[in-house]
Amino acid sequence: MQAFTKRYPVWSLIIALLLAIFLWLIFAPWSDGMEDVMGRKRVFLNAIFGGVTLGALYFLVASGFTLIFGLMRNVNLAHGSLYLLGGYLGFEVSEWTGSWFIAFPVVFVLVGIVGIVLQNQVFRRMEGEELRQTMVTIGLSVVIADLMLWIWGGQSYTIYSPDWLSGPMTLPIVSGVRSSGEIIYLKYPSVRMAILFAAIVIGIAMWLVLNRTRLGMLVRAGVDDREMLAASGVRIQYVFLAVFAFGAGLAGMAGIVGGTFQSLSPGEDTRFLLASLVVVIVGGMGSIPGAALGALIIGLSEQLGLVYAPTYSVVFTFLIMALVLAFRPQGLLGEKQ
Amino acid sequence: MALAEPKTTSQTLWIERVPPIWWALMLFLLTMPAWANDFFLFQVMGWTFILGMIALSLMFLAGYGGMVSLIQMSVAAMAGYMVAIFGASGMGDISMGLPWWLNIPIAIIIAAIFGTLVGALAVRTEGIYTIMITLAIAAAFFYFTRQNYTIFNGYSGFNLVVPPSLFGVDWRQPMPFYYLTLGCAAICYAAVIYVSRAPFGLTLQGVRDNPRRMAALGFNVTAHRIAAYTFASVIAAIGGILLVWQNAQIAPGTAGIPAVIDILVIAVVGGITRPIGPFIGALIYVLLRTFSPDVLLAFGLSGERFKLLIGLGFLAIVFFSPDGVLGLWERWRTRRSRERDPLTGEQK
C-alpha cells in the first residue's frame, strides 16, 4: 500500500478522492437538489448494497476459480457447473433435512469430492497441457449441464432461508428524511447481510490461511514456482488436491447462496462462469485480493447499471473488462507473467 | 514447401496434382442433388457447410495462428444481424431494405471490423487467456443483443430474412441453397489453403511456433495476429449470412454460449490441424444433432439427451485424440505405412 502511494502519488490521490466521495454519498443525507439529479437516495443505496452482496457472491465463486488457476494453471471452465451442482444439491439437502445450515457443510464436502475426482482422474493425466485441460473442462461442463437438466429439469428452484434470517433489518444508514424531519434508516434483507458478512469472513480466513499457515505457504510457493516446490520434497499432488477440493467446495456453497437470494435454473452455470471469468480478468489471475476487488467492481457496476441504465448494464461490465485489458492486461492486482 | 519438391512436379499443371480422392469427393458433392432428398440437401448438407465455414475460421486462427478464439460464432451472428438490419426483414421499423449488393458487403465489413477489434483485444493475451477473454466477449455480445431493442431488436431478433432472388432463382429452395453453400464453402476452403501457403500464412505459422524469434527477424507479431483475426472474421461472416438465410431468422440465441461452444466442439472434433477438419466435424455434429433423437429414442432414452452424446463424444476425442478425427485417421495411416518397408515398399 505504502509502496503504491509512493510510486503513484497522483493515482493514489484520485482513488482516495473517489472513495471519499463514494462514502459521503452513502452516509450523508442527500439534499433535494441532489435527489433531483441522481434520483432517490433509497434507490441508490439499494443498488449499492445489491452490488456489494452480488460482489460477495461473485467473490465466493471466483476465489476458488482464481486459486485453482493460480496454483495449477488450469482454467476450470466447469467451475460454473460446480456452482450449479452445489445449488441443486443444497436444495435437495435443505428440503430433506429442513435445515438451511446443514446444507452448507454437506454441499462443501460433496462438491469438494467431485473436485478431487476431477483433479485426480482428469487433470492429473494431462498436466502441463493447458489447452487440452481447458477443452476437457468445456466438454465436462456440457456433459454436467445436460445431466443436471436431466435430473432436475428446466424449472427454477429457490432455496428458502431460515425464518430468523428472512425479514428485513434496519441498518444505521440514513436513506432519507421525511418532511416532518424524522430520519428514515435503510431497511435491507437480513439474509443478504448475513451472506455479505459470511463472504467477508471467508475472505479474511482465506487470506489468513494463505499468509499465516504452513499450508498457505505451500500454496503460495506453488503459485510462484511449482517445479521448485516439488523438487524440495513437497508432495505437490496433495496440495493440488486440497486446493481443488477447497475451490470446488466453495463454488458449491456459493451455489446455495445464489439459490437463496436468486434462483437456480439451467443457464445459471454459464452466467456464473462468465462472472468469475470477468472478475478474475479484471482483478488479476491467481490473486485472491484481486478476486475480491474484481468481484466488488463487477457486482457494483452490474447493479448500478441495472438501476441507472437498464439496457446497457452488461455493456458496463464488458467495458470495464476491455479497459482493464487494454491498459493493464495482467489485471488490476495481478502480477506480470 | 515448393523448394523441397522435385522440379518435375512444378512443371505439371496444378490441376494434375490434385489427388484423385478430391476429384471423387467433388463429383460426389456436385451430383448429390440428383439422388439426395430435399431435407438432406437443405438441412443436413447446407447446415454442415455453414457450420463448417464458421468452424473453419476458428481452425484458421487456432491451427495456423495458435489462437483459440471463441468469438467466431459472435462474428458470424454479427454479420447475420447486419444483413437483417441493412437488408429486408419482417421488422420493417429497423430494417433499411438496402439492395443485396450493398447490404452483403456492409455486413461482411462490419463483422470484420468487429472481429478485428475483438482480436486486437485478445492478442494482448496468450493461450488459455485468449479462450477466456473471447468467451467473455462472446457472452457480452449475447447479453447485449438480447437487451438492446433499438438496433438488435432484443429477445425476438429478426425474422423473414431471406436471400435475394438473383437470376430468377429462389435461393432458399433446397437445391439452389445447397449449391450456394457448397460454393461458398469451397471458396472459403480454397482461400484458407491459399493464405496458409502465401507469405502471410507462413509468417503466421512462424509466429505461432516462435513469436519471439519472428519478432527478432523483424516481423510485426501483433499486426500479423490481428490480420489473422480479420481474415477469419470474413470467413465467419460469410457463414453467418448463409446461416441467417437458412433459418430465415436471427435471434440472440444464435450466438448464445452453447452455440459458441458448439463451434469449438466442431473444430476440435474434426481436427484443427488441417482446413478439411472443421467440415468433417460439422458433418458429424449435424448428423448427430439431426438423427440422434431417433437413435436415443430407440434405446429408450429421451431424444433431448443429444447434448450429452455430443459432450461425451467431445470428451472422448479430447481425451484420446487431441487432433480430432483427422488425427485418428492419420495415426491409422502411419500405422499402415509402418507395416511396409520404407525402402522397398514391400509388405512386411
XYZ file of C-alpha atoms in Angstrom:
685
model
C 0.000 0.000 0.000
C 2.727 2.453 1.026
C 4.861 1.437 -1.890
C 1.927 2.080 -4.198
C 1.243 5.558 -2.794
C 4.912 6.415 -3.079
C 5.119 5.240 -6.649
C 1.883 6.685 -7.924
C 1.055 9.707 -5.734
C -1.393 11.205 -8.257
C -3.309 7.992 -8.794
C -3.484 7.340 -5.060
C -4.920 10.808 -4.550
C -7.539 10.268 -7.261
C -8.525 6.870 -5.853
C -8.729 8.283 -2.308
C -10.856 11.197 -3.516
C -13.248 8.896 -5.382
C -13.544 6.663 -2.328
C -14.268 9.674 -0.116
C -16.981 10.939 -2.477
C -18.458 7.460 -2.607
C -18.556 7.074 1.166
C -20.025 10.551 1.540
C -22.762 9.629 -0.965
C -23.594 6.581 1.133
C -23.585 8.094 4.608
C -24.623 11.710 4.205
C -28.306 12.595 3.797
C -28.933 13.904 0.314
C -30.289 17.392 -0.286
C -33.278 17.987 -2.544
C -31.092 19.291 -5.351
C -29.066 16.097 -5.369
C -32.194 13.948 -5.365
C -33.353 15.863 -8.433
C -30.155 14.979 -10.270
C -29.475 11.450 -9.065
C -32.905 10.126 -8.145
C -33.944 8.990 -4.680
C -31.249 8.059 -2.236
C -33.062 4.869 -1.273
C -32.747 3.613 -4.851
C -29.063 4.479 -4.935
C -28.401 2.782 -1.592
C -30.290 -0.319 -2.623
C -28.254 -0.535 -5.804
C -25.027 -0.125 -3.820
C -25.951 -2.783 -1.296
C -27.271 -5.081 -4.004
C -23.977 -4.619 -5.818
C -21.915 -5.347 -2.734
C -23.865 -8.532 -1.934
C -23.715 -9.638 -5.560
C -19.993 -8.931 -5.396
C -19.798 -11.138 -2.293
C -21.440 -13.978 -4.191
C -19.140 -13.448 -7.178
C -16.195 -13.457 -4.813
C -17.228 -16.847 -3.391
C -17.359 -18.341 -6.889
C -14.364 -16.548 -8.342
C -11.944 -17.016 -5.437
C -11.973 -20.793 -5.936
C -11.564 -20.309 -9.667
C -8.625 -17.961 -9.279
C -6.966 -20.123 -6.613
C -7.162 -23.196 -8.845
C -5.823 -21.226 -11.767
C -3.032 -19.626 -9.785
C -1.725 -22.921 -8.476
C -2.407 -25.390 -11.275
C -2.541 -23.107 -14.328
C -5.789 -24.867 -15.080
C -8.674 -22.805 -16.372
C -11.560 -24.791 -14.982
C -14.377 -23.815 -17.321
C -16.567 -26.347 -15.495
C -16.482 -24.091 -12.438
C -19.945 -22.722 -13.230
C -21.254 -26.303 -13.358
C -19.839 -26.936 -9.888
C -21.674 -23.825 -8.709
C -24.999 -25.003 -10.119
C -24.431 -28.560 -8.901
C -23.812 -27.213 -5.404
C -27.005 -25.192 -5.618
C -29.128 -28.186 -6.646
C -27.545 -30.437 -4.018
C -28.088 -27.734 -1.412
C -31.734 -27.525 -2.417
C -32.147 -31.284 -2.016
C -30.344 -31.367 1.323
C -32.229 -28.432 2.786
C -35.549 -29.898 1.629
C -34.654 -33.260 3.075
C -33.286 -32.152 6.426
C -35.301 -28.959 6.667
C -32.211 -27.037 7.646
C -30.517 -24.371 5.591
C -27.330 -24.549 7.631
C -26.736 -28.278 7.341
C -26.750 -27.868 3.561
C -23.523 -25.839 3.642
C -21.079 -28.403 5.096
C -22.775 -31.271 3.237
C -22.533 -29.496 -0.114
C -18.996 -28.331 0.625
C -17.927 -31.928 1.186
C -19.901 -33.393 -1.747
C -18.779 -30.863 -4.333
C -15.286 -30.974 -2.872
C -15.247 -34.711 -3.563
C -16.338 -34.036 -7.133
C -13.414 -31.618 -7.343
C -10.992 -34.241 -6.003
C -12.220 -36.771 -8.558
C -11.820 -34.207 -11.342
C -8.299 -33.278 -10.299
C -7.136 -36.804 -9.641
C -8.770 -38.574 -12.580
C -8.831 -35.919 -15.282
C -6.401 -33.065 -14.841
C -3.542 -35.046 -13.395
C -3.446 -37.110 -16.572
C -2.807 -34.101 -18.749
C -0.675 -31.940 -16.538
C 1.044 -29.125 -18.358
C -1.235 -29.331 -21.384
C -3.187 -26.204 -20.600
C -5.193 -26.047 -23.804
C -6.247 -29.663 -23.576
C -7.282 -29.258 -19.956
C -9.388 -26.262 -20.906
C -11.058 -28.222 -23.699
C -11.770 -31.068 -21.300
C -13.383 -28.691 -18.830
C -15.559 -27.325 -21.638
C -16.644 -30.856 -22.528
C -17.278 -31.616 -18.863
C -19.402 -28.509 -18.459
C -21.551 -29.561 -21.439
C -21.985 -33.070 -20.024
C -22.639 -31.959 -16.432
C -25.109 -29.291 -17.601
C -27.094 -31.884 -19.540
C -27.007 -34.397 -16.684
C -28.334 -31.744 -14.328
C -31.040 -30.823 -16.824
C -31.938 -34.493 -16.923
C -32.175 -34.847 -13.148
C -33.607 -31.512 -12.073
C -35.440 -30.427 -15.205
C -35.786 -26.968 -16.671
C -37.785 -25.241 -13.907
C -36.159 -22.844 -11.480
C -35.640 -23.601 -7.801
C -35.358 -21.284 -4.837
C -33.798 -22.342 -1.554
C -35.604 -20.915 1.479
C -33.550 -19.366 4.224
C -34.466 -19.936 7.912
C -37.163 -17.746 9.419
C -34.945 -15.603 11.592
C -32.988 -14.531 8.506
C -35.954 -13.917 6.261
C -37.128 -10.455 7.381
C -35.542 -7.098 6.695
C -33.128 -5.494 9.117
C -32.519 -1.821 9.751
C -29.069 -0.516 9.026
C -27.631 2.600 10.648
C -27.521 4.382 7.313
C -29.786 7.291 6.501
C -31.857 6.618 3.434
C -33.917 9.806 3.551
C -35.565 12.430 5.714
C -39.333 12.739 5.978
C -40.914 16.153 5.653
C -41.576 16.056 9.409
C -37.822 15.910 9.995
C -37.876 12.266 11.012
C -34.895 10.295 9.772
C -35.571 7.071 7.836
C -32.978 4.359 8.108
C -32.265 1.887 5.346
C -34.008 -1.473 5.554
C -32.273 -4.382 3.891
C -32.985 -8.162 3.769
C -31.076 -9.689 6.662
C -30.191 -12.853 4.723
C -28.226 -10.721 2.288
C -26.377 -9.026 5.115
C -25.581 -12.469 6.524
C -24.218 -13.558 3.138
C -22.125 -10.422 2.867
C -20.803 -10.972 6.369
C -20.034 -14.631 5.615
C -18.203 -13.727 2.415
C -16.075 -11.204 4.268
C -15.295 -13.774 6.979
C -14.382 -16.385 4.355
C -12.244 -13.869 2.501
C -10.344 -12.899 5.655
C -9.983 -16.548 6.669
C -8.573 -17.393 3.243
C -6.141 -14.529 3.492
C -5.063 -15.676 6.954
C -4.635 -19.293 5.877
C -2.684 -18.262 2.788
C -0.407 -15.848 4.609
C -0.063 -17.230 8.124
C -0.080 -21.043 7.918
C 2.195 -23.737 6.573
C -0.420 -24.917 4.068
C -0.806 -21.366 2.828
C 2.956 -21.097 2.498
C 2.965 -24.259 0.374
C 0.198 -22.892 -1.822
C 1.938 -19.557 -2.296
C 5.208 -21.282 -3.072
C 3.367 -23.487 -5.577
C 1.847 -20.435 -7.261
C 5.279 -18.887 -7.652
C 7.260 -21.929 -8.745
C 5.680 -25.346 -8.933
C 8.719 -27.307 -10.028
C 10.948 -25.856 -7.319
C 8.395 -26.709 -4.654
C 8.095 -30.289 -5.908
C 11.878 -30.561 -6.084
C 12.219 -29.525 -2.445
C 10.316 -32.606 -1.372
C 6.738 -31.404 -1.010
C 4.094 -33.826 -2.234
C 2.628 -31.266 -4.508
C -0.165 -33.525 -5.748
C -1.701 -33.437 -2.254
C -1.553 -29.655 -2.253
C -3.229 -29.662 -5.670
C -5.959 -31.975 -4.401
C -6.568 -29.853 -1.327
C -6.780 -26.623 -3.294
C -9.008 -28.111 -5.981
C -11.338 -29.604 -3.366
C -11.485 -26.313 -1.493
C -12.148 -24.271 -4.628
C -14.836 -26.679 -5.816
C -16.453 -26.816 -2.379
C -16.507 -23.035 -2.211
C -18.206 -22.889 -5.614
C -20.766 -25.426 -4.341
C -21.504 -23.350 -1.239
C -21.818 -20.288 -3.425
C -24.467 -22.267 -5.296
C -26.568 -22.480 -2.119
C -26.083 -18.773 -1.531
C -27.050 -17.999 -5.116
C -30.058 -20.305 -4.852
C -31.180 -18.467 -1.724
C -31.154 -14.923 -2.916
C -31.623 -15.534 -6.612
C -32.736 -18.807 -8.157
C -31.302 -21.950 -9.717
C -32.070 -22.899 -13.291
C -30.202 -24.257 -16.318
C -28.055 -21.483 -17.738
C -27.031 -20.122 -14.354
C -23.849 -22.171 -14.693
C -22.644 -20.236 -17.729
C -23.746 -16.987 -16.130
C -21.587 -17.569 -13.107
C -18.744 -18.963 -15.161
C -18.802 -15.748 -17.186
C -18.981 -13.683 -13.995
C -15.966 -15.431 -12.489
C -14.063 -15.085 -15.773
C -14.686 -11.352 -15.879
C -13.946 -10.987 -12.170
C -10.566 -12.697 -12.394
C -9.663 -10.958 -15.649
C -10.400 -7.590 -14.038
C -8.890 -8.420 -10.654
C -5.878 -10.367 -11.854
C -5.454 -14.071 -12.422
C -4.486 -16.108 -9.401
C -4.820 -13.298 -6.885
C -7.321 -13.566 -4.000
C -7.360 -9.833 -3.179
C -7.724 -9.295 -6.922
C -10.777 -11.550 -6.967
C -12.272 -9.566 -4.088
C -11.648 -6.232 -5.808
C -12.846 -7.523 -9.180
C -15.987 -9.036 -7.655
C -16.796 -5.777 -5.893
C -16.297 -3.724 -9.060
C -18.302 -6.076 -11.278
C -21.107 -6.513 -8.725
C -21.420 -2.752 -8.218
C -21.282 -1.915 -11.911
C -23.898 -4.561 -12.680
C -26.357 -3.336 -10.052
C -25.765 0.391 -10.588
C -26.047 -0.203 -14.329
C -29.294 -2.091 -13.815
C -30.763 0.849 -11.896
C -29.475 3.806 -13.904
C -29.100 2.401 -17.433
C -31.036 -0.892 -17.613
C -30.376 -1.585 -21.282
C -26.646 -1.281 -21.088
C -25.729 -2.827 -17.750
C -23.993 -5.729 -19.494
C -22.003 -3.317 -21.582
C -20.599 -1.640 -18.472
C -19.214 -4.940 -17.235
C -17.746 -5.566 -20.643
C -16.326 -2.050 -20.936
C -14.593 -2.375 -17.589
C -13.058 -5.634 -18.753
C -11.954 -4.148 -22.072
C -10.425 -1.120 -20.353
C -8.514 -3.287 -17.897
C -7.287 -5.499 -20.738
C -6.219 -2.530 -22.785
C -4.284 -0.758 -20.058
C -3.350 -3.487 -17.588
C -3.565 -6.903 -19.285
C -2.482 -8.760 -16.150
C -5.453 -7.417 -14.177
C -5.686 -4.722 -11.512
C -3.867 -6.653 -8.795
C -2.296 -9.315 -10.990
C 1.407 -9.826 -11.322
C 3.231 -9.627 -14.611
C 3.503 -13.028 -16.239
C 7.385 -26.498 -49.388
C 7.865 -25.688 -53.065
C 11.636 -25.705 -52.715
C 11.735 -29.209 -51.388
C 9.655 -30.634 -54.177
C 11.405 -32.048 -57.258
C 11.352 -29.841 -60.326
C 9.198 -32.083 -62.457
C 6.104 -31.526 -60.327
C 6.310 -27.771 -60.655
C 6.133 -28.095 -64.426
C 2.907 -30.075 -64.365
C -0.338 -28.174 -64.209
C -1.692 -27.653 -60.680
C -4.844 -29.402 -61.780
C -2.897 -32.605 -62.373
C -1.548 -32.545 -58.860
C -4.963 -32.710 -57.211
C -5.198 -36.199 -55.752
C -7.895 -38.427 -57.255
C -9.771 -38.644 -53.971
C -10.513 -34.935 -54.295
C -11.970 -35.408 -57.768
C -14.127 -38.183 -56.417
C -15.275 -36.014 -53.497
C -16.013 -33.123 -55.849
C -18.042 -35.307 -58.170
C -19.859 -36.803 -55.205
C -20.776 -33.386 -53.801
C -21.749 -31.911 -57.166
C -24.055 -34.777 -58.085
C -25.585 -35.101 -54.648
C -28.843 -33.257 -55.573
C -29.514 -35.969 -58.148
C -30.144 -38.616 -55.519
C -30.446 -36.997 -52.075
C -33.790 -35.722 -50.849
C -34.570 -32.085 -50.092
C -34.342 -32.427 -46.329
C -30.882 -33.922 -46.579
C -29.687 -31.246 -49.028
C -31.052 -28.243 -47.173
C -30.989 -29.238 -43.535
C -28.042 -31.602 -43.296
C -25.606 -30.613 -46.030
C -26.437 -26.898 -46.059
C -26.044 -26.699 -42.318
C -22.843 -28.725 -42.445
C -21.245 -26.321 -44.912
C -22.345 -23.294 -42.891
C -21.112 -24.595 -39.541
C -18.019 -25.879 -41.308
C -17.238 -22.378 -42.585
C -17.623 -20.811 -39.144
C -15.523 -23.572 -37.600
C -13.026 -23.156 -40.458
C -12.421 -19.580 -39.323
C -11.693 -20.924 -35.837
C -9.450 -23.606 -37.346
C -7.502 -20.925 -39.231
C -6.881 -18.966 -36.043
C -6.167 -21.987 -33.878
C -4.301 -24.154 -36.347
C -2.186 -21.551 -38.128
C -2.175 -18.756 -35.562
C -2.209 -20.734 -32.326
C -5.073 -18.596 -31.019
C -8.178 -20.476 -29.867
C -10.828 -17.816 -30.301
C -14.408 -18.389 -29.183
C -15.639 -15.185 -30.795
C -16.168 -16.647 -34.299
C -19.843 -17.506 -33.741
C -20.490 -13.978 -32.500
C -18.786 -12.541 -35.574
C -20.976 -14.748 -37.759
C -24.071 -13.632 -35.869
C -22.966 -10.017 -36.214
C -22.857 -10.423 -39.997
C -26.264 -12.098 -39.886
C -27.700 -9.232 -37.843
C -26.221 -6.689 -40.227
C -27.808 -8.398 -43.228
C -31.120 -8.314 -41.394
C -30.698 -4.675 -40.412
C -29.412 -3.260 -43.704
C -31.422 -5.616 -45.867
C -35.082 -6.532 -45.643
C -36.739 -8.448 -42.820
C -40.047 -8.841 -41.047
C -39.094 -5.952 -38.743
C -39.820 -3.058 -41.112
C -39.103 -0.370 -38.491
C -35.460 -1.290 -38.099
C -34.508 -2.916 -41.385
C -33.378 -0.459 -44.037
C -34.114 -2.623 -47.036
C -30.937 -1.809 -48.980
C -30.318 -3.889 -52.124
C -28.273 -7.068 -51.768
C -25.136 -5.745 -53.487
C -24.949 -3.088 -50.806
C -26.055 -4.868 -47.646
C -23.944 -8.000 -48.008
C -20.620 -6.137 -48.337
C -21.642 -3.813 -45.497
C -22.470 -6.792 -43.317
C -19.163 -8.502 -44.048
C -17.184 -5.314 -43.467
C -18.891 -4.530 -40.158
C -18.443 -8.119 -38.969
C -14.778 -7.974 -39.998
C -14.311 -4.726 -38.070
C -15.984 -6.279 -35.037
C -13.786 -9.369 -35.276
C -10.681 -7.254 -35.719
C -11.463 -5.142 -32.663
C -12.027 -8.232 -30.550
C -8.839 -9.703 -31.997
C -6.908 -6.548 -31.116
C -8.009 -7.036 -27.500
C -7.485 -10.785 -27.488
C -3.949 -10.782 -28.926
C -2.760 -8.907 -25.874
C -3.035 -12.252 -24.131
C -1.962 -15.790 -24.953
C -3.127 -19.384 -24.795
C -5.841 -20.072 -22.264
C -6.263 -16.361 -21.580
C -7.397 -15.906 -25.172
C -10.107 -18.530 -24.660
C -11.332 -16.813 -21.526
C -11.372 -13.329 -22.957
C -13.073 -14.266 -26.213
C -15.616 -16.340 -24.269
C -16.346 -13.366 -22.040
C -16.742 -11.049 -25.041
C -18.963 -13.583 -26.814
C -21.178 -13.740 -23.725
C -21.285 -9.957 -23.566
C -22.361 -9.883 -27.230
C -25.151 -12.358 -26.482
C -26.478 -10.404 -23.499
C -26.151 -7.116 -25.369
C -28.149 -8.301 -28.380
C -30.770 -9.673 -26.013
C -31.183 -6.404 -24.154
C -30.802 -3.917 -26.974
C -34.062 -3.219 -28.763
C -33.156 -0.183 -30.876
C -30.634 -1.964 -33.108
C -30.772 -5.692 -32.448
C -34.493 -5.928 -31.614
C -33.807 -7.679 -28.328
C -35.185 -11.057 -27.450
C -37.124 -11.752 -30.636
C -34.465 -10.682 -33.133
C -35.335 -10.569 -36.830
C -37.394 -12.934 -38.908
C -38.187 -13.308 -42.612
C -34.588 -12.633 -43.622
C -34.325 -14.381 -46.978
C -31.688 -14.423 -49.692
C -32.308 -12.124 -52.702
C -33.856 -13.865 -55.736
C -30.987 -13.397 -58.098
C -31.090 -14.540 -61.754
C -34.693 -15.579 -61.197
C -33.687 -18.343 -58.776
C -35.196 -18.669 -55.322
C -32.019 -19.356 -53.384
C -33.882 -20.762 -50.392
C -35.077 -23.749 -52.391
C -33.108 -26.832 -51.312
C -31.100 -27.362 -54.486
C -30.009 -23.762 -55.143
C -29.244 -23.308 -51.451
C -27.177 -26.469 -51.447
C -25.084 -25.225 -54.367
C -24.833 -21.764 -52.812
C -23.456 -23.115 -49.530
C -21.246 -25.624 -51.332
C -19.809 -22.859 -53.495
C -19.171 -20.545 -50.547
C -17.623 -23.354 -48.519
C -15.354 -24.312 -51.422
C -14.255 -20.713 -51.910
C -13.542 -20.284 -48.190
C -11.681 -23.591 -48.107
C -9.577 -22.616 -51.110
C -8.919 -19.189 -49.609
C -7.673 -20.726 -46.366
C -5.448 -23.161 -48.275
C -4.091 -20.318 -50.402
C -3.464 -17.983 -47.475
C -1.800 -20.737 -45.469
C 0.769 -21.131 -48.255
C 1.138 -17.442 -49.015
C 3.866 -15.432 -47.247
C 1.302 -14.096 -44.799
C 0.171 -17.569 -43.763
C 3.728 -18.852 -43.456
C 4.640 -15.873 -41.283
C 1.581 -16.542 -39.174
C 2.664 -20.137 -38.643
C 6.117 -18.873 -37.724
C 4.513 -16.554 -35.193
C 2.558 -19.476 -33.803
C 5.688 -21.564 -33.341
C 8.011 -18.928 -32.002
C 6.768 -15.361 -31.637
C 9.992 -14.066 -30.132
C 12.132 -15.304 -32.979
C 9.729 -13.881 -35.537
C 9.811 -10.553 -33.731
C 13.597 -10.671 -33.761
C 13.504 -11.335 -37.512
C 11.637 -8.073 -37.911
C 8.069 -9.287 -38.319
C 5.324 -7.391 -36.563
C 3.848 -10.196 -34.472
C 0.817 -8.288 -33.200
C -0.136 -6.986 -36.643
C 0.006 -10.494 -38.136
C -2.167 -11.875 -35.389
C -4.753 -9.105 -35.749
C -4.766 -9.540 -39.521
C -5.432 -13.239 -38.983
C -8.487 -12.265 -36.938
C -9.662 -10.029 -39.792
C -9.315 -12.796 -42.362
C -11.045 -15.323 -40.117
C -13.834 -12.821 -39.447
C -14.577 -12.508 -43.153
C -14.994 -16.290 -43.436
C -17.135 -16.419 -40.316
C -19.209 -13.531 -41.658
C -19.980 -15.379 -44.900
C -21.032 -18.386 -42.838
C -23.165 -16.164 -40.638
C -25.026 -14.621 -43.562
C -25.787 -18.064 -45.003
C -26.914 -19.226 -41.560
C -29.441 -16.394 -41.355
C -30.716 -17.207 -44.816
C -31.097 -20.850 -43.948
C -33.063 -20.226 -40.767
C -34.767 -17.136 -42.263
C -34.366 -15.554 -38.835
C -31.764 -14.491 -36.318
C -32.105 -14.056 -32.563
C -29.664 -13.643 -29.657
C -29.682 -17.416 -29.128
C -27.925 -17.820 -32.482
C -24.738 -16.678 -30.755
C -25.543 -17.885 -27.237
C -22.902 -19.624 -25.150
C -23.994 -23.148 -26.228
C -23.660 -22.153 -29.899
C -20.244 -20.637 -29.241
C -19.101 -23.826 -27.523
C -20.568 -25.921 -30.364
C -18.259 -24.238 -32.875
C -15.256 -25.114 -30.722
C -16.522 -28.672 -30.372
C -16.941 -28.959 -34.153
C -13.463 -27.654 -34.891
C -11.769 -29.794 -32.247
C -13.676 -32.968 -33.104
C -12.845 -32.551 -36.779
C -9.257 -31.590 -36.074
C -7.692 -28.154 -36.088
C -4.536 -29.096 -37.941
C -5.985 -29.039 -41.455
C -8.770 -26.989 -43.074
C -10.829 -30.055 -44.002
C -11.194 -30.906 -40.300
C -13.928 -28.392 -39.457
C -16.121 -29.692 -42.288
C -15.738 -33.275 -41.070
C -16.526 -32.108 -37.550
C -19.542 -30.174 -38.794
C -20.869 -33.201 -40.675
C -20.536 -35.375 -37.563
C -22.190 -32.713 -35.429
C -25.080 -32.145 -37.818
C -25.686 -35.875 -38.286
C -25.655 -36.388 -34.513
C -27.891 -33.424 -33.941
C -30.356 -34.430 -36.652
C -30.558 -38.156 -36.124
C -29.538 -38.775 -32.501
C -33.062 -38.143 -31.136
C -34.289 -41.126 -33.173
C -31.378 -43.280 -32.089
C -31.769 -42.272 -28.454
C -35.493 -42.980 -28.590
C -34.726 -46.409 -29.999
C -32.628 -47.070 -26.871
C -35.481 -45.911 -24.651
C -33.882 -42.587 -23.749
C -35.390 -39.152 -24.217
C -34.461 -37.503 -27.521
C -33.308 -34.389 -25.671
C -30.152 -36.102 -24.489
C -28.244 -35.451 -27.708
C -26.221 -32.757 -25.886
C -24.959 -35.439 -23.575
C -23.962 -37.530 -26.558
C -22.134 -34.627 -28.187
C -20.441 -33.685 -24.922
C -19.291 -37.244 -24.271
C -18.055 -37.578 -27.846
C -16.120 -34.348 -27.488
C -14.613 -35.524 -24.209
C -13.596 -38.822 -25.753
C -11.947 -37.080 -28.686
C -10.074 -34.628 -26.460
C -9.011 -37.446 -24.176
C -7.828 -39.939 -26.754
C -7.022 -37.955 -29.875
C -6.196 -34.291 -29.269
C -6.060 -33.583 -33.004
C -9.562 -34.847 -33.678
C -10.939 -37.337 -36.140
C -8.261 -36.290 -38.629
C -5.644 -37.298 -36.082
C -7.234 -40.718 -35.726
C -7.184 -41.139 -39.490
C -3.558 -40.058 -39.769
C -2.461 -42.363 -36.999
C -4.194 -45.227 -38.743
C -2.373 -44.367 -41.978
C 1.037 -44.137 -40.367
C 0.427 -47.459 -38.697
C -0.398 -48.968 -42.061
C 2.599 -47.408 -43.751
C 4.823 -48.594 -40.942
C 3.875 -52.121 -41.863
C 5.577 -51.574 -45.209
C 9.312 -51.419 -45.539
C 10.235 -47.737 -46.029
C 12.940 -48.551 -48.618
C 11.454 -51.233 -50.821
C 7.778 -50.615 -50.134
C 7.254 -54.327 -49.656
C 4.715 -55.602 -47.196
C 6.431 -56.966 -44.127
